[in-house]
Every structure is written in C-alpha cells, then in structure tokens.
C-alpha cells in the first residue's frame, strides 16, 4: 500500500517508474497453467488441479539480494472465468486484527498480489488477504495519481477467498506454523484493463508478504527483485505467461496439430451469373438508412425518406437545387415512420406531395396514415401550410401505406393486416375494415367532412357491411405499389408469411386470399373466404429465393432496351432482382437479372428514368445503385462438377477428406431415413466462427460445410457401406447455397446434381431385410426451405448441438467446443456473456434492477488501458453451456428427448418467421406454456379426428403431431427430405403424450 511506515521501513508515495527497455536484470518468468478444474475455494489447496501448477517459491527482501527468512510458495491456475491462486506461508506468529473490507491489512500478516497486464499501459491491480481472511482490492490506473485513499472503493470486485490457519490469531505467545490463502478472481473484475488475457499473453506480476513477529520489525518480501523500496515499483515485476488448454492437454495438442487450413475450390456458382450487376450511384451522397427515393417531378432532385437507424424515426430529405446530389436538406419531419411518397399528377400546379407512414400520432394508438403536404413551386421550394390527413386506420404491423396515382387520377392506397403475425385479428377477408386492402379514393373532390371522396365506380359502393373505399382485398403486407405510365396497370409487391412471396396485378374487386391463402397456397383453410373467388398472383417466389419482397417499377428507360416494359422488383433479404413482362393476360418473360448483397427497400427510377436500387443499409455500404451489364456474364463456369474437383478430399474413392477439414457430430441429428452421416467444416484461411447464444453460429465468407450420407447397401449379396450423397453448403457474398453430389455406383467419385434435384431408388438393409429406398437429392431451392432465415440457415452448427464429445481417432474422445477453441477458430463475446451471468447472479440474490444496472455499468475498460481482446476462448467451461440430449438415448428423460427431437427436426420452420405456417414454437429454449402445442386445437388439417389437438395429453389418437410423424405423403412431418417413418421418434412422442397430464 501507499503511505506505509511501519517499524522504520518506509514505502514512498512518489514512485518513479523506470523504462522497461532500460538496462536491468531480466525479470523471472513464471507460468500460469490452464485447468479444467474443479478448484474448490476452501483454503486447503487440496484439489488435484494444484498439482499441475508451477510453484513460485523464491521471495526476496526488497532492494537486497537476501532471501526471505520465512518461506512462501504461490501457485496460479486459470480457466475461462477465473484466475486462481493458492499461497502457503510459513509463519510462527500469526497476527491479524483488521476485519473491515478494504481496511489497512498491511498492519497485519498479509499476502499481496500485484498484476499489471501490459508493459505499455500503466494500469495495475492490488489484491490483499490477511490471516483473518479480510480482503483489499483496488485498480490503480497509473502511479502518482493517488493511492489507497483514492482508489480503495472506486471499483467493484467479486473475488472470493478462503484462509486456513495453522495456529491462532488471538495468542501472540504460542508457536504457530503458518497459514494459507486460496481464492479466485473473476476475469470480469479485471475489465478496467480489458479483462481476460489472450493465450500466451504476458503480464507483469509480483507476490508480496508482510510477516509480523512480536517484538520484531515485520519482514517484507516479494517474488520480484525490487530495486526500489516499494511493492508498487512495477518495472521490476516478473513476467507471467498464460499457457492455454492445448499446452496442458496432450490430446488437445495432438488433435490441433493435425489441423491445417485448406483452400477449397468451391467458388462461384455452377449457374451462369445474372445479366446485370449493381454499381454505386451518387457516390458522394451520404444517406444513413434510406427507405424510399422518388424524383421531384419536373426536376433532377431526389426526395428521400431516411431513417436515423433501422426501425428508427424518419425524416424526408431533398437533394440540392444546384444539381449537386451530394447536398441534402431536410424537407419535412413526418413525426412517424414514413414508408412511401407519391406526387399528384398536377404537382407542377398544386405542389401536392403525399406520404404514407405509420406511428402513434398524437399519443394515440399506432395508425397508418396518408398525409398531404404542399410544396411551394417557387424558390426556396419549402413545405407551406399545415399537413392534411387524408385517411388513416389503426395498424401495428404489416402496415401497408404504399401509394400511387392511377391513370384515372385516383389515389390508390394499400393496407396490411395490421399485425406482426399470421393475421392474428383475422381481418384478411373482413370487408368491414380498411385493413388488408387496396383502397381507391378521390383526393381532388373531397366530400363533406373529410379530405377525400369515394369514387362512385368503386366495386363495393352501396354494399352493406363493406367499406366503400375498398377496391381489392386479401393482402398481408403490401410493400410498394406502382403504376405503369404506358399501360396504366398497377403492380403490387406483397410480403408472404411462411413460404411464399407474391407479385400481383391490381384487379377490380379482386380477392388475393390472405389469410385463407398465402398466394396460391392454402394457409388457414378453416377460415372463411370473402364473397369473391381467389385471384392468383402473377408471380410467386418460395422463401428459398425471396423472403421479404420489395415491389418495384416498370422500366421504360434507354440504357437497357431488352428490359423495356418489364416490371423490375427485388427482395429485401436476399438482395436478388427480377424482371417480369406481362401482356395483360400472362407472363411472357420472367428472369432473375441481378444478385446483390443489399437490403433492397425500394426500386425506383432516377431523373433519367433509369433503374435505381435503394439499399436500406446505406450507412454501411452506400445507398443508391444503378444497374450495368455484368462483364462476367459470358465467363467460363469453373465450378467443380465432381466431388474430386472440390479440393475437400485427399482421396474420394476411400472417402478420405483433406487434412484441413474439421470433423464434427451433433447431439440430436436430423432424421435422414436412417442413413449414416459424417460431417466436416472447411474454413477459409484466417477465417473464424462467431459463437451465438441460439441457433447457428456465424461463419466467414467462403466457408464450406460438408455432409455425406451412407447406407448398408446391397452389392451382390454382400452388405457394404455405400455412400449415396455428399452435400455442400457454401457461403458466398453473405448468402448460403446448397449443392448435392450423387455418388457413382462404383464409389469412385460423386457428380454434381443439377439445380432441380434428382431421385434414385436404392436397396438398403433395414432390420435384417433388403428394402427399396427412394432417395431424393434436393434441389437448390429445396435446401433453403429447411435452412431458414429464422434458424440462421445453418442447422446443426450451434452450441446446443456441438457441445458434446467426438471421437477424433486414436482413442482421442474430446469435447468439440474445446477442440474448436484449441484450434483458435472460435470467437466469443466472453465479456458480454460474463455480464449476463453476473446479472443473473445479482437477480437471483434478490438485488433490485437499479443496483444490478449500476453494477454492470461499472464493468468497463478504463481510459488509456488495454481493450477487451480475449475472444478466441469459450466464455465458460463446456459443462456450463447448454446442450441437447440424444433423442434416441433411452437413458435420458423423455421430456428432454422429445424437446431435442422437435428442435432438430421441426423448429427450423416451426418458430416465429420460420416458414412453417403453424403457430407453434418448437425451439428448445421455448417454455412449454409458450410452445402453443399442448392441448391446442390445430389451425390446419384435423385428419377428420374429433376433438383433435396438436398434442392431446394422454391421448395419442387425438394428437395431430403424432399423426403427422406417423405418415408419409400428404400431411407428413418433417415435410421434406424423408420418405421413411422414424419409428423410434414415433414411439418416443407416443410415450411423451402418455406422460403428460
């Protein structure tokens, strides 16, 4: 401590620091070894882990070459969460009477630890524990800025200690033998200097003692050879290096030494590239999060709806009048989230601009609203007069508010179903409300008391119980509507729910089906249709191609004559762009024309009538993009057509994969008709994996995941393992694409299956009999039906699935998380994970939210210190991470086994936004009361079962989920990828049903 004066030994306050590069005796180097525990903090140091720790047992009297007269031995260990210490001290006169935390324990027999994590940063820590078990803890950002009195309570620490005494504190006349102190310091306590060290990182450390003996001056000693009379002279400290798991476990070391990175030859695509690519437009225009862009009529100026952040408030901006598009000015603040802009056909005369938006207007409920603004037609072209509300309706999701003026001069307006789920309020076919509609109104001839009138030729005028504004209905979430100025046709892009996205041509009194139908596909068949028959979409896209459709515009520009008259639209999630031509009766041409990495929020036209793509992530990537001819359109396709050409195998015929592939297995495998499966990860050079709490991990660009399927198949009369298929899942340009390779009969190689997939009949051995199996090679699009966005595309590579032991050969059965950690390919947010753990602990301890928030807020990096850096190690020991059980292991609990099976086989679709059009949520972490599964009536087929429930407790006959698992064909589950019933799973679910009350 600072300001120490005891029995004539003075420790100075003003400590002068030497440069570590100056000439001095090289410091000792100690090692802190890794432990997988356990370490019980009881003061005895009796755990086996301590036997592997290096002893630090040479202690010196400061400023001398003399060894301490009483012996001290210190040992250190570390793991993912803690730094452990165990100190044994010879002491013949135990003395400690300071009992207050952060009291002056240096007036007692005390053990002290000093840690300075960086040679280039002055911050360091002091921890003390005296023979009575009293602790002192401090972080000192540098020397000379104040000591004990300033920093004793400036940081919160959560370390724990235990002391064992061989003697008594109360009797100074007896003969004691010594004492020991054991403890652990959570790395989160060291956040002022970035917390946990990296592997092989070196710190400056010193371990020190005060040893009081009655009638004598205390003996002070240190493990560092201090050249100044101060325990705080950190330049003299010894070096401490942290050795990692692989250096402590020879099995981990052997497995990691086998691995090397490979460069796969899986690049590009076997299909030719699209004809166009996106290029930056207006490179000097800085837009944050653009939603829509329109050209102010009669000018070259852009009107832009810009968000402050994703789903944040919006402003309507305008580019400069002098033709410089890099200059932006605020045109208006709609005090809501604006979606779309439309200009009156006589804008040059009246200056009317209409904005569709949604928000809690006037502190009321959320509404979608169409508002009219008037822009003066002379400089400075400002908004004049107050905004006028044209029409509004309550809506808290799927808000619509797309607007366009038709060739008839009427204003057309879309509305969605007003919810954020599958038409929760059942309004899709309800004609008494404004929701789920295309509305048609006249804004030029308002009727008494409102800002519009209803055209007399609207199809439902005078029909009882129908809002007369209705022109068409049955839309879920229309996003963008446009009028073709040449033909007058009105196009609508509609966001689907679970499986399909739609494009519609507006027709009078049309019923687009939602939510009885999703496009042309049955959805809620138990709901009642409106009075009009289903109007089919012009085009549909499965969620393997598009997941959040963005309607576009009809192109009549000059740069691309081949696109003239085409309706061009895109997708927010995949970034793909399509062109479609229609003759009024049918599609005459339809093609994907571009594939971008953008979140396309709008496709519009620039002042020259050329296509303009709006990227919602403009803050990161740009904002506005033109299309140009793709120079790679005619390039030679060099995608590997055979498995042997992928670079993933050393020898294909023996199925010997390349050295750099990382094998893995999963806890709860997806049912694949009883096939044997093997799996590998191929990471690009220097690529790393980001762990996530739920669903799949994040993988770097050019990752290839490989899985091979085999059966005991018939070769002559002798059963032999035959490889049937190898699937690759490749990440390119931020998107995952699946490819299948079909193995040849002679097992010499496997050939790429064409994009549409294939089927094959094979003879396999099942239950001692030869049976014919229909094996399906999925199409490229089918791959993405199961590999959903909700499940983060990669199904098996998650913490829940990979937290298990795997046989790496040569008798090396190791936890996969630890192996990936030792390979250095994982990246974890250990500090966030530890804060969450601390938050749970404080909550469990009954602390209030304010105290917990203050506690967490105090955990941060101090100025001018080391940043957080330890990302390549797990946040916790694998035993503290969740894991799925094996559904087929009969030793497990039935409930856990069922939940694991449902998670791995069903939940990738049957969760929110997963693509399965049931309302159930089968993710493993979803509590039973939120699964919407048990004792819940089905919303789709009942299979003519009276009293049917998804799961009817105690009744397998009335349980629809069991019925679906027990059949193949119509109504089967899982829906794709299987033609054989999983008998073990059926019996498992049957047992679970009977266990439910």
Short mmCIF file of N, CA, C and O in Angstrom, two decimals, residues 891-967:
data_model
loop_
_atom_site.label_atom_id
_atom_site.label_comp_id
_atom_site.label_asym_id
_atom_site.label_seq_id
_atom_site.Cartn_x
_atom_site.Cartn_y
_atom_site.Cartn_z
N UNK A 891 -31.80 -43.67 -21.98
CA UNK A 891 -31.45 -43.36 -20.59
C UNK A 891 -31.84 -41.93 -20.23
O UNK A 891 -31.88 -41.57 -19.06
N UNK A 892 -32.12 -41.11 -21.21
CA UNK A 892 -32.46 -39.72 -20.94
C UNK A 892 -33.91 -39.56 -20.54
O UNK A 892 -34.76 -40.45 -20.72
N UNK A 893 -34.21 -38.37 -19.99
CA UNK A 893 -35.59 -38.05 -19.63
C UNK A 893 -36.42 -37.88 -20.91
O UNK A 893 -35.99 -37.26 -21.88
N UNK A 894 -37.64 -38.44 -20.89
CA UNK A 894 -38.49 -38.42 -22.07
C UNK A 894 -38.75 -36.99 -22.54
O UNK A 894 -38.70 -36.69 -23.74
N UNK A 895 -39.03 -36.08 -21.61
CA UNK A 895 -39.33 -34.69 -21.98
C UNK A 895 -38.13 -34.05 -22.69
O UNK A 895 -38.30 -33.38 -23.71
N UNK A 896 -36.93 -34.26 -22.17
CA UNK A 896 -35.73 -33.69 -22.79
C UNK A 896 -35.50 -34.28 -24.17
O UNK A 896 -35.10 -33.58 -25.10
N UNK A 897 -35.75 -35.57 -24.31
CA UNK A 897 -35.52 -36.24 -25.60
C UNK A 897 -36.50 -35.73 -26.66
O UNK A 897 -36.10 -35.47 -27.80
N UNK A 898 -37.76 -35.57 -26.27
CA UNK A 898 -38.74 -35.05 -27.22
C UNK A 898 -38.41 -33.63 -27.63
O UNK A 898 -38.47 -33.28 -28.82
N UNK A 899 -38.06 -32.79 -26.66
CA UNK A 899 -37.75 -31.40 -26.99
C UNK A 899 -36.54 -31.32 -27.93
O UNK A 899 -36.50 -30.49 -28.84
N UNK A 900 -35.55 -32.20 -27.71
CA UNK A 900 -34.38 -32.22 -28.58
C UNK A 900 -34.77 -32.66 -29.99
O UNK A 900 -34.31 -32.09 -30.99
N UNK A 901 -35.63 -33.68 -30.09
CA UNK A 901 -36.06 -34.15 -31.41
C UNK A 901 -36.83 -33.06 -32.15
O UNK A 901 -36.58 -32.80 -33.34
N UNK A 902 -37.76 -32.42 -31.48
CA UNK A 902 -38.56 -31.37 -32.12
C UNK A 902 -37.69 -30.19 -32.54
O UNK A 902 -37.91 -29.58 -33.60
N UNK A 903 -36.68 -29.89 -31.73
CA UNK A 903 -35.80 -28.77 -32.06
C UNK A 903 -35.00 -29.07 -33.33
O UNK A 903 -34.91 -28.22 -34.23
N UNK A 904 -34.44 -30.26 -33.43
CA UNK A 904 -33.55 -30.56 -34.55
C UNK A 904 -34.30 -30.94 -35.82
O UNK A 904 -33.77 -30.78 -36.92
N UNK A 905 -35.53 -31.44 -35.70
CA UNK A 905 -36.26 -31.90 -36.87
C UNK A 905 -37.39 -30.96 -37.32
O UNK A 905 -37.84 -31.07 -38.46
N UNK A 906 -37.84 -30.09 -36.44
CA UNK A 906 -39.04 -29.30 -36.75
C UNK A 906 -38.87 -27.80 -36.54
O UNK A 906 -39.51 -27.01 -37.24
N UNK A 907 -38.06 -27.40 -35.56
CA UNK A 907 -38.06 -26.00 -35.13
C UNK A 907 -37.47 -25.05 -36.15
O UNK A 907 -37.74 -23.84 -36.09
N UNK A 908 -36.67 -25.53 -37.10
CA UNK A 908 -36.11 -24.60 -38.09
C UNK A 908 -37.22 -23.94 -38.91
O UNK A 908 -37.04 -22.85 -39.44
N UNK A 909 -38.38 -24.60 -39.02
CA UNK A 909 -39.55 -23.97 -39.64
C UNK A 909 -40.56 -23.50 -38.60
O UNK A 909 -41.15 -22.44 -38.75
N UNK A 910 -40.76 -24.32 -37.56
CA UNK A 910 -41.85 -24.04 -36.63
C UNK A 910 -41.37 -23.18 -35.46
O UNK A 910 -41.34 -23.62 -34.31
N UNK A 911 -40.97 -21.98 -35.80
CA UNK A 911 -40.70 -20.89 -34.86
C UNK A 911 -41.20 -19.63 -35.53
O UNK A 911 -41.61 -19.65 -36.69
N UNK A 912 -41.17 -18.55 -34.82
CA UNK A 912 -41.61 -17.28 -35.40
C UNK A 912 -40.80 -16.95 -36.64
O UNK A 912 -39.57 -16.99 -36.62
N UNK A 913 -41.47 -16.67 -37.74
CA UNK A 913 -40.87 -16.32 -39.03
C UNK A 913 -40.03 -17.45 -39.60
O UNK A 913 -39.14 -17.22 -40.42
N UNK A 914 -40.31 -18.69 -39.19
CA UNK A 914 -39.50 -19.80 -39.65
C UNK A 914 -39.93 -20.40 -40.97
O UNK A 914 -39.18 -21.15 -41.58
N UNK A 915 -41.15 -20.12 -41.41
CA UNK A 915 -41.61 -20.67 -42.68
C UNK A 915 -42.68 -21.71 -42.52
O UNK A 915 -43.40 -22.00 -43.48
N UNK A 916 -42.83 -22.28 -41.34
CA UNK A 916 -43.93 -23.23 -41.12
C UNK A 916 -45.18 -22.46 -40.75
O UNK A 916 -45.16 -21.63 -39.85
N UNK A 917 -46.29 -22.71 -41.44
CA UNK A 917 -47.46 -21.85 -41.24
C UNK A 917 -48.35 -22.31 -40.10
O UNK A 917 -49.55 -22.04 -40.08
N UNK A 918 -47.80 -23.03 -39.15
CA UNK A 918 -48.48 -23.24 -37.87
C UNK A 918 -47.99 -22.18 -36.89
O UNK A 918 -46.98 -21.52 -37.12
N UNK A 919 -48.69 -22.04 -35.79
CA UNK A 919 -48.30 -21.02 -34.81
C UNK A 919 -47.40 -21.57 -33.72
O UNK A 919 -47.01 -20.84 -32.81
N UNK A 920 -47.06 -22.86 -33.78
CA UNK A 920 -46.26 -23.47 -32.73
C UNK A 920 -44.83 -22.96 -32.77
O UNK A 920 -44.32 -22.55 -33.82
N UNK A 921 -44.19 -23.00 -31.63
CA UNK A 921 -42.79 -22.62 -31.49
C UNK A 921 -42.08 -23.78 -30.81
O UNK A 921 -42.23 -24.01 -29.62
N UNK A 922 -41.30 -24.52 -31.57
CA UNK A 922 -40.70 -25.77 -31.08
C UNK A 922 -39.23 -25.63 -30.75
O UNK A 922 -38.55 -26.64 -30.56
N UNK A 923 -38.72 -24.40 -30.68
CA UNK A 923 -37.32 -24.22 -30.29
C UNK A 923 -37.10 -24.76 -28.87
O UNK A 923 -37.97 -24.67 -28.01
N UNK A 924 -35.93 -25.30 -28.64
CA UNK A 924 -35.63 -25.99 -27.38
C UNK A 924 -35.78 -25.06 -26.18
O UNK A 924 -36.18 -25.49 -25.10
N UNK A 925 -35.46 -23.80 -26.35
CA UNK A 925 -35.48 -22.86 -25.23
C UNK A 925 -36.87 -22.27 -24.97
O UNK A 925 -37.05 -21.54 -24.01
N UNK A 926 -37.84 -22.57 -25.82
CA UNK A 926 -39.19 -22.06 -25.62
C UNK A 926 -39.86 -22.85 -24.50
O UNK A 926 -39.89 -24.08 -24.52
N UNK A 927 -40.39 -22.15 -23.51
CA UNK A 927 -41.04 -22.84 -22.40
C UNK A 927 -42.33 -23.50 -22.88
O UNK A 927 -42.94 -23.07 -23.86
N UNK A 928 -42.76 -24.52 -22.17
CA UNK A 928 -43.94 -25.29 -22.60
C UNK A 928 -45.18 -24.42 -22.75
O UNK A 928 -45.98 -24.60 -23.65
N UNK A 929 -45.32 -23.44 -21.84
CA UNK A 929 -46.52 -22.62 -21.90
C UNK A 929 -46.52 -21.67 -23.09
O UNK A 929 -47.56 -21.10 -23.43
N UNK A 930 -45.38 -21.53 -23.76
CA UNK A 930 -45.29 -20.65 -24.92
C UNK A 930 -45.14 -21.42 -26.24
O UNK A 930 -45.04 -20.81 -27.30
N UNK A 931 -45.13 -22.73 -26.17
CA UNK A 931 -44.98 -23.53 -27.38
C UNK A 931 -46.23 -23.53 -28.25
O UNK A 931 -46.17 -23.81 -29.44
N UNK A 932 -47.38 -23.25 -27.64
CA UNK A 932 -48.67 -23.30 -28.34
C UNK A 932 -48.86 -24.66 -29.01
O UNK A 932 -49.29 -24.79 -30.15
N UNK A 933 -48.55 -25.69 -28.24
CA UNK A 933 -48.55 -27.05 -28.76
C UNK A 933 -49.45 -27.98 -27.95
O UNK A 933 -50.22 -28.75 -28.53
N UNK A 934 -49.38 -27.90 -26.64
CA UNK A 934 -50.06 -28.88 -25.79
C UNK A 934 -51.50 -28.43 -25.52
O UNK A 934 -51.74 -27.31 -25.05
N UNK A 935 -52.44 -29.30 -25.88
CA UNK A 935 -53.88 -29.07 -25.72
C UNK A 935 -54.36 -27.88 -26.55
O UNK A 935 -55.31 -27.19 -26.17
N UNK A 936 -53.72 -27.66 -27.70
CA UNK A 936 -54.08 -26.56 -28.59
C UNK A 936 -54.71 -27.15 -29.85
O UNK A 936 -54.15 -28.06 -30.46
N UNK A 937 -55.88 -26.65 -30.27
CA UNK A 937 -56.51 -27.17 -31.49
C UNK A 937 -55.65 -26.83 -32.71
O UNK A 937 -55.03 -25.76 -32.78
N UNK A 938 -55.61 -27.72 -33.70
CA UNK A 938 -54.86 -27.42 -34.93
C UNK A 938 -55.57 -26.35 -35.75
O UNK A 938 -56.81 -26.26 -35.75
N UNK A 939 -54.80 -25.53 -36.45
CA UNK A 939 -55.39 -24.50 -37.31
C UNK A 939 -55.45 -24.96 -38.75
O UNK A 939 -56.02 -24.28 -39.60
N UNK A 940 -54.83 -26.11 -39.04
CA UNK A 940 -54.89 -26.67 -40.39
C UNK A 940 -55.65 -28.00 -40.33
O UNK A 940 -56.66 -28.09 -39.66
N UNK A 941 -55.16 -29.00 -41.00
CA UNK A 941 -55.91 -30.25 -41.13
C UNK A 941 -56.12 -30.95 -39.78
O UNK A 941 -55.19 -31.04 -38.96
N UNK A 942 -57.37 -31.45 -39.59
CA UNK A 942 -57.70 -32.21 -38.39
C UNK A 942 -57.64 -33.71 -38.66
O UNK A 942 -57.82 -34.51 -37.74
N UNK A 943 -57.41 -34.11 -39.94
CA UNK A 943 -57.45 -35.53 -40.33
C UNK A 943 -58.77 -36.19 -39.91
O UNK A 943 -58.79 -37.39 -39.59
N UNK A 944 -59.85 -35.40 -39.88
CA UNK A 944 -61.19 -35.90 -39.51
C UNK A 944 -61.21 -36.55 -38.13
O UNK A 944 -61.97 -37.48 -37.87
N UNK A 945 -60.35 -36.03 -37.24
CA UNK A 945 -60.30 -36.56 -35.87
C UNK A 945 -61.11 -35.65 -34.97
O UNK A 945 -60.86 -34.44 -34.89
N UNK A 946 -62.09 -36.21 -34.30
CA UNK A 946 -62.93 -35.43 -33.40
C UNK A 946 -62.13 -35.03 -32.16
O UNK A 946 -61.43 -35.85 -31.57
N UNK A 947 -62.25 -33.77 -31.77
CA UNK A 947 -61.53 -33.30 -30.58
C UNK A 947 -60.03 -33.26 -30.77
O UNK A 947 -59.27 -33.39 -29.81
N UNK A 948 -59.57 -33.05 -32.01
CA UNK A 948 -58.14 -33.08 -32.31
C UNK A 948 -57.40 -31.95 -31.60
O UNK A 948 -57.92 -30.84 -31.45
N UNK A 949 -56.23 -32.26 -31.16
CA UNK A 949 -55.30 -31.29 -30.59
C UNK A 949 -53.94 -31.52 -31.22
O UNK A 949 -53.64 -32.62 -31.69
N UNK A 950 -53.10 -30.47 -31.24
CA UNK A 950 -51.73 -30.69 -31.72
C UNK A 950 -51.07 -31.78 -30.89
O UNK A 950 -50.49 -32.72 -31.42
N UNK A 951 -51.11 -31.61 -29.58
CA UNK A 951 -50.76 -32.68 -28.64
C UNK A 951 -51.89 -32.76 -27.63
O UNK A 951 -52.15 -31.78 -26.92
N UNK A 952 -52.56 -33.88 -27.59
CA UNK A 952 -53.63 -34.10 -26.62
C UNK A 952 -53.06 -34.93 -25.48
O UNK A 952 -52.79 -36.11 -25.65
N UNK A 953 -52.82 -34.33 -24.33
CA UNK A 953 -52.21 -35.07 -23.21
C UNK A 953 -52.96 -36.36 -22.93
O UNK A 953 -54.19 -36.36 -22.75
N UNK A 954 -52.23 -37.46 -22.91
CA UNK A 954 -52.80 -38.76 -22.59
C UNK A 954 -53.51 -39.43 -23.74
O UNK A 954 -53.95 -40.58 -23.61
N UNK A 955 -53.65 -38.76 -24.89
CA UNK A 955 -54.41 -39.33 -26.00
C UNK A 955 -53.61 -39.25 -27.29
O UNK A 955 -53.56 -38.21 -27.94
N UNK A 956 -52.99 -40.37 -27.65
CA UNK A 956 -52.22 -40.38 -28.89
C UNK A 956 -53.14 -40.31 -30.11
O UNK A 956 -52.76 -39.77 -31.16
N UNK A 957 -54.39 -40.84 -29.97
CA UNK A 957 -55.31 -40.85 -31.11
C UNK A 957 -55.71 -39.44 -31.53
O UNK A 957 -55.99 -39.20 -32.70
N UNK A 958 -55.79 -38.51 -30.59
CA UNK A 958 -56.24 -37.14 -30.91
C UNK A 958 -55.07 -36.18 -31.13
O UNK A 958 -55.28 -34.99 -31.32
N UNK A 959 -53.84 -36.68 -31.11
CA UNK A 959 -52.64 -35.81 -31.21
C UNK A 959 -52.19 -35.73 -32.67
O UNK A 959 -51.65 -36.68 -33.24
N UNK A 960 -52.41 -34.55 -33.28
CA UNK A 960 -52.12 -34.36 -34.70
C UNK A 960 -50.63 -34.46 -34.99
O UNK A 960 -50.22 -34.98 -36.03
N UNK A 961 -49.80 -33.96 -34.08
CA UNK A 961 -48.36 -34.02 -34.34
C UNK A 961 -47.91 -35.47 -34.49
O UNK A 961 -47.11 -35.80 -35.38
N UNK A 962 -48.42 -36.35 -33.65
CA UNK A 962 -48.07 -37.77 -33.76
C UNK A 962 -48.60 -38.35 -35.08
O UNK A 962 -47.93 -39.16 -35.73
N UNK A 963 -49.80 -37.92 -35.49
CA UNK A 963 -50.35 -38.38 -36.76
C UNK A 963 -49.43 -38.00 -37.91
O UNK A 963 -49.21 -38.79 -38.84
N UNK A 964 -48.91 -36.80 -37.88
CA UNK A 964 -48.04 -36.34 -38.97
C UNK A 964 -46.72 -37.10 -38.97
O UNK A 964 -46.18 -37.42 -40.04
N UNK A 965 -46.15 -37.36 -37.80
CA UNK A 965 -44.91 -38.11 -37.73
C UNK A 965 -45.09 -39.55 -38.21
O UNK A 965 -44.14 -40.17 -38.70
N UNK A 966 -46.30 -40.07 -38.08
CA UNK A 966 -46.57 -41.48 -38.34
C UNK A 966 -46.94 -41.77 -39.79
O UNK A 966 -47.30 -42.91 -40.11
N UNK A 967 -46.92 -40.78 -40.65
CA UNK A 967 -47.32 -40.99 -42.04
C UNK A 967 -46.29 -40.40 -42.98
O UNK A 967 -45.49 -39.54 -42.62
#
